[in-house]
């Protein structure tokens, strides 16, 4: 990849540079992500710092780990101007007590970035138990506050 700095998925969707849709493919274990670069520039996107939740109803918060056909550590996507990608990601539930999403549940981005330790676990491909244990040991804090409200459902 080029020497550009990866941008967080939440921030590029907020900045209206990326069209975004996501659905549960295997409850919380796999998530289908559709992205379209609507900018004039090539963009590197870090998906590991942005959490997902159901568009309607209440389900667990989901974190994206790495694409199914890839390996842990592959959490940066490169999208050229105008390019659209659809990929299935391994994903992890971030709240053990929540209701698991049904397949085809549509997700939206949560309005805050995930805490650094959560993103690190997702990037490393930590298994589900490790993720839950780490979150519980930190008293359930999974996000860090963001000063800008999210506008997160704009795929056309």
PDB file of C-alpha atoms in Angstrom, residues 66-71 74 86-90:
ATOM      1  CA  UNK A  66     -10.424  -9.126   9.185  1.00  0.00           C
ATOM      2  CA  UNK A  67     -11.804 -10.322   5.818  1.00  0.00           C
ATOM      3  CA  UNK A  68     -12.787 -14.002   5.691  1.00  0.00           C
ATOM      4  CA  UNK A  69     -10.377 -14.725   2.815  1.00  0.00           C
ATOM      5  CA  UNK A  70      -7.545 -12.950   4.616  1.00  0.00           C
ATOM      6  CA  UNK A  71      -5.719 -13.266   7.945  1.00  0.00           C
ATOM      7  CA  UNK A  74      -5.581  -7.303   7.454  1.00  0.00           C
ATOM      8  CA  UNK A  86     -18.259  -5.982  -1.022  1.00  0.00           C
ATOM      9  CA  UNK A  87     -16.431  -8.160   1.496  1.00  0.00           C
ATOM     10  CA  UNK A  88     -17.284 -10.581   4.280  1.00  0.00           C
ATOM     11  CA  UNK A  89     -15.419  -9.921   7.523  1.00  0.00           C
ATOM     12  CA  UNK A  90     -14.846 -12.113  10.532  1.00  0.00           C
TER      13      UNK A  90
END
